[in-house]
Each structure stands twice: as C-alpha cells, then as structure tokens.
Amino acid sequence: THQITVEEIYQGAFRTQGLEALRSMKSGEQYTVLHRNRITGSTSVDAYDYKTLEKVKTIVSSVDLPEVQNFSKYEFTKDEKKILLATEVEPIFRRSTLGVYYVYDVASKTATKISDNKIQEPSISPNGKQVAYVSENNIYIIDLTTNETRQITQDGEKNKIINGVTDWVYEEEFSFVKAFEWNADGSKIAFLRFDETNVPEFSMDVYGTDLYPKPHVFKYPKAGEDNAIVSLHLFDIKKGSATAIDLGEAYYIPRIKWMNDKNTLSVQTINRHQNHLKLQAVNTSDNSVSVLLEETDKAYVDITDKLTFLSDDSFIWSSERDGYNHLYLYAADGTLLNQITKGAWEVTSYYGYDQNEDRIYYQSTENGSINRGVYSVDSSGSDKKALATTEGTNRADFNADFTFFINTFSSASVPNMYTLHKALNGKKIKDIRDNNGLLTKLEGYDLSEKEFSTIAINGNDLNMYMIKPKDFDPSKKYPLLMYQYSGPGSQNVSNSWNSANDYWHQMLVSEGYIVACVDGRGTGFKGSDFKKVTYMNLVKYETEDQIAAAAKLSELPYIDEERTGIWGWSFGGHMSTNCLLKGNEVFETAIAVAPVTSWRFYDTIYTERFMRTPAENPGGYDDNSPFNYPELLKGNYLLIHGSGDDNVHVQNSMRMIEALIQANKQFDWAIYPDKNHGIYGGNTRIQLFNKMTNFLKSNL
C-alpha cells in the first residue's frame, strides 16, 4: 500500500468528482449547467432533462459570441429570455468580485456589454429591460433598449461612501455583497448606503515584486470602534430620484427583501449588541414603516436567509426562541400562525415552499447532530415525510416547481454520491454520479476508519471522532494530535466525506499518530444553550473543554500522555495557542495557523455578537488573550500567518511573537508573504503542510 503525501493532497489527487452547479429552469422539467470545453477553453450553458438526465440543447455558447472568449458565471432573468454572462471575474475580498458583464438575448442570440469598466453585482430588472449595477461605489442603470446608462447615486467615494454594495465587515460577517434589490415590477430599487467616513482604516503592506512595497488601505472596524452609518434608500425609476427611509434606531441593516407586493419592502434591522432584531415592512407608496416581528435573546440573534414570502405575503421565518433552530409561519401582518417544526433538533437548511402541495422542504439534524437528513412537512407542521435520511450527510437541490430534487450524499466512508428523487415521497428515480473510482484508488492507501463517539466532559456529552493507525496495537502507546476549530455554531465532527485536512490527518495516522477531534461547548447543532454558553467569554470554556478532553484521552492505556499535541486554524489557532499555554500540564505541542490572539483586534460585527464591546467587557477580551500570559509557554509552539490577511490581521501573530520574545521563550514561526487568511497559491499549501508535518515529527 502507498502512503498519502502532502504533495498528492494539495495537487488534488483525492478530489471528489462534483456535479456542476445545477440551475432549474422555471418549467421544472429541465436544468442548466455551465460547461467548460477543456480543449478550446470555450464555455456554454447547456440544458438537460431531469427525467432522462440527457442534454437537450445548448442555450448559449461563447463560440457563437465573437466578443466573449468564455464566461465563468451566468444568471437567467425570471422569464428566461435573457442571460447575464460574467467574464474576466477577479476577487476583491471573500465574496466580492469585479467583472466584465454581458446581457445575452436568447431569441436574437446577441450579447450587449453592460459597461467597458469592471463592475460589481449587475442585476437585470424583472421586466428584462434594464440592468442595475455598481461601479466605484455608485449605482448605475443601463436601459437595454436604448443602451443609455444613467448614474443614480452621485456621492460614492473609496473608503468613504458606498452605495449598493456592502463594506468589508458586512460582507465578511453578514455574508452578502449586493445591497440593492429591484421590486416585483422593476419600478423601484431599494438600496443601502454606507457612510464609512469615521471607520478607522487598516493598512497592510503588499510586498509584491516591485522595488517598493505598496500599502493596502481599507476601512476595518475593530471591536468597539465606529462602524459605517448605514441607511436605506428607495430609487423611483420613473421619477428618477431617491428617498431616504427613516428606520428609527437601525444600527445594522443585515437584510432587505421585497415582498411579492411591489409596494412593500421587508427590512431586517438589529442593534449593536445584536440581541434585538426587528423585521420591518416599508410601504413604499407613502414610505411608512411598521414592525412585523421582533426577536430578542439574552445573548445574540443570528441573521439567516430563511425568510420566504408566500404568494399572499404571509411568510416563513426561522428562530431559536424555543432553544433550537426551527421554522415558523406568520401572516402578512406579522401575526404568528404556528410553529412549523419542533423538537430537540435543529433545522440546518431551508429549501423552500411548494405552494401547490403546501409542502415545506428542509434539512435537519433529526437523525443525529453529526448527520443531516432531508424532510418535508406541511405549513401546519403535520404530515412530515423523511425524504433522504441515510445515515451520513444528505443535501437536496430542488427544481423550480418542487417535483424533483437531486440529493448529494456522503458519509465518513462514502464519498459524494448524486441521485435524482421524486420530491413528494423521496423515491429514488436514478443514480446520477458517484465517486467509486476514488474509493477504488484509495484502496491502495493506508486509510483508517473515523470512529465516532461521544466523550463526557464538564457535564456535557461532546461529539468526538478518533482515527487510529491501521495496525493499531492496544498494548502500544501512541502520540495524540487533537484538531479543532471550536468557533460559535461550528461543527468539525460530522459524518461526511474527507476534506484536505482529513487526508493530512490520515497521513499522520499512517506514521503512528492517533488523531482526535472533539466539538466542545460553543459549537453548533446541539441547541442554543450549548452554543451560547460561551457568550461574553469567547475561548474560555472552549479551551477548558479541549484541555479536559485531552487529559481524559491521555488516561487511555494506548495514548502516550507525554506526547499530546493540538492544532487549528483561525479561531482554531487561537484555541491551540490557548490550550498550549493554559493547558501546559496536558499539551506538549501546538500549531496555530492564522490565529486571533486578542479579540480587540477582530472586527465589530463578529466579535461584539459574542463579547459586546471591549469597554463593556474588558475581562472577557483580556483574560483569554494569550499574549497576556506568554510566560506560561512550556511546550513546542509553531505559529504561522499570512502577511496579506485582510481578515485576521498578521498584527495578531506579531503581538504574540513579541510577547514570547520578551518572555524569553523559544518557539518556531513562519510568515507567508502577501498570503490571505487561506494561505494558498502555487506551492504554498504543500510547503506549509510539509513544515507542519516536520514540526510534529520533531516535537510530538
């Protein structure tokens, strides 16, 4: 048998075959896929039949468009008469991109370029006649019949005023970029405006290859600092003017969504502490605002994307108010009609509502917190059906009229399998694709089984997995490496197929290590009390749980208690650092990649959600900040960071490094020039994981 190598992992030798992202056509009978021709480099949007999975036709191909070499993204208008094509797309931050876009007319087979400049977030109006987009912080509209462009906001300015897209912190923590929406008939656009004049600037050097490095300067509000002042505006297409909407005390505006009624906009607002959320309705005929519902929590309220308006604008909403994340049905005026799902489990995804059959489709942890199943239920909460619940992880992708879904299944022992099912009863119609080829390939390698269990720690049964060497001998002693992330609402112990880290762990296991992973307090999918217990004390209880788990595992006869290590990335790097220092009797070795070392350095929205501000909670910020107690370092420590990390700034590691130097402690560290939070590109991951492997071999 072969041994897995770092080179193979990061050159993609064990990649699973995926399905290209499927988009259902509005008929529900066909779906479209973006196809790349590897030889010519051209791209096309092809339609396939759900029942046969056979290709029916090519809707558009770059071969037929002289001005477009290829496109990387596409989007249909509602009536499917036009398609938005994205070319030359380049990333800005985690979710934002710039690109050159075309509107393709399906009937005339012609493409219109929206702008010669690279633009952001173009969106075709519901009637297909206009496209709104953002360029250099202003919103523009191009009329596709006359080809005339008009600028609808004037005050956009870099690092000052943004119209129609979000600032850095909203993009990262509220997970959206496009901050404008057309109403149902294309007569109005609602948009957010960010005034970030008073937000402090963060500057980092980009070393590049020129004689002088260049500073990259952007607005980044650290915990307790000023956020952008966000306001909601309505642009009337006919009148050609915008009006500001008074939302009262709206500190953050994390979501806007038009209802089916063209004159009603829903807006979610939340206070700075993020423990009081309001869903408000704006009547755009007189700009009056009414509150539909309010959510409060003694810790915080999560922002989700589960809000759905039914045809009469009654709506489905998700909430943790009964201690678990569940779905609720409300009348259009905000009256609660009923709780749709209930139980000591969580709704993890909401797939949508079929009005004709009165079925709500969702994914949940009903079959165990490390598994995911797909279910349906009617809007009153009765007549539940299990549609795809094989033990492991099931994820559904429904067609437009909810007649079919494609299920993606994987478990710790089965790589992704794709199957087509009837939506009403879950009956499998046919197999689409599996990864049996990868399974056959892996038979030639030393792979060990992931053993799932729970471990009783600090009064909780925590989910755990352990991986032991193939030739495991219970009379021998093995070094233990623990892996974790531990962030609020996260999950590392899940019954799903391998990630790249899993293959690296398998490589270490084949060399005689035991790898374990424990999801401690603060992680997700076990109810809100378990998740929110870390409120105001981020990393404290999580660290206690990892130290206690390591101590308990060290009592096993086959674990060498003198050789215990822990590693993690980002939040997990903060954790591994803290465990090595505060748990210096238990851990001998730790690796921290891109760690936070003080929550004072991290952004407002994420940090204050769990910690409030540094002025209100100084102890919560400082008592678990490892550069405040560098003298506790006894073991072997490797610290790694990318110098171009716009998210967890390299400042975190620099402060840690300086504290350890002044405490006269020896340790290892590596800075990856100009690499962001993901630390990748070229040979970077290979070099990084070989460094980590060598460090563990020498020190654990």
Short mmCIF file of C-alpha atoms in Angstrom, two decimals, residues 279 291-295 313-319 321-322 326-342 379-380:
data_model
loop_
_atom_site.label_atom_id
_atom_site.label_comp_id
_atom_site.label_asym_id
_atom_site.label_seq_id
_atom_site.Cartn_x
_atom_site.Cartn_y
_atom_site.Cartn_z
CA LEU A 279 -38.36 42.60 10.82
CA VAL A 291 -42.77 46.32 12.68
CA LEU A 292 -43.82 42.80 11.62
CA LEU A 293 -41.95 40.90 14.31
CA GLU A 294 -39.17 41.25 16.88
CA GLU A 295 -36.66 38.69 18.11
CA ASP A 313 -47.05 37.66 1.55
CA SER A 314 -47.62 35.52 4.62
CA PHE A 315 -44.10 34.31 5.43
CA ILE A 316 -41.84 31.61 6.82
CA TRP A 317 -39.25 32.63 9.41
CA SER A 318 -36.64 30.76 11.45
CA SER A 319 -35.89 31.33 15.13
CA ARG A 321 -36.63 31.05 20.55
CA ASP A 322 -37.63 27.60 21.87
CA HIS A 326 -36.99 25.95 13.94
CA LEU A 327 -39.37 27.28 11.27
CA TYR A 328 -42.43 29.44 11.97
CA LEU A 329 -45.37 30.60 9.80
CA TYR A 330 -46.59 34.21 10.04
CA ALA A 331 -49.49 36.07 8.43
CA ALA A 332 -48.61 39.01 6.17
CA ASP A 333 -49.31 41.46 9.03
CA GLY A 334 -46.80 39.68 11.33
CA THR A 335 -49.31 37.60 13.33
CA LEU A 336 -47.81 34.23 14.31
CA LEU A 337 -49.93 31.46 12.76
CA ASN A 338 -47.97 28.45 14.03
CA GLN A 339 -44.59 26.87 14.73
CA ILE A 340 -43.94 24.52 11.79
CA THR A 341 -41.10 22.32 13.11
CA LYS A 342 -40.41 21.38 16.75
CA SER A 379 -47.31 24.52 6.76
CA SER A 380 -49.34 23.49 9.83
#
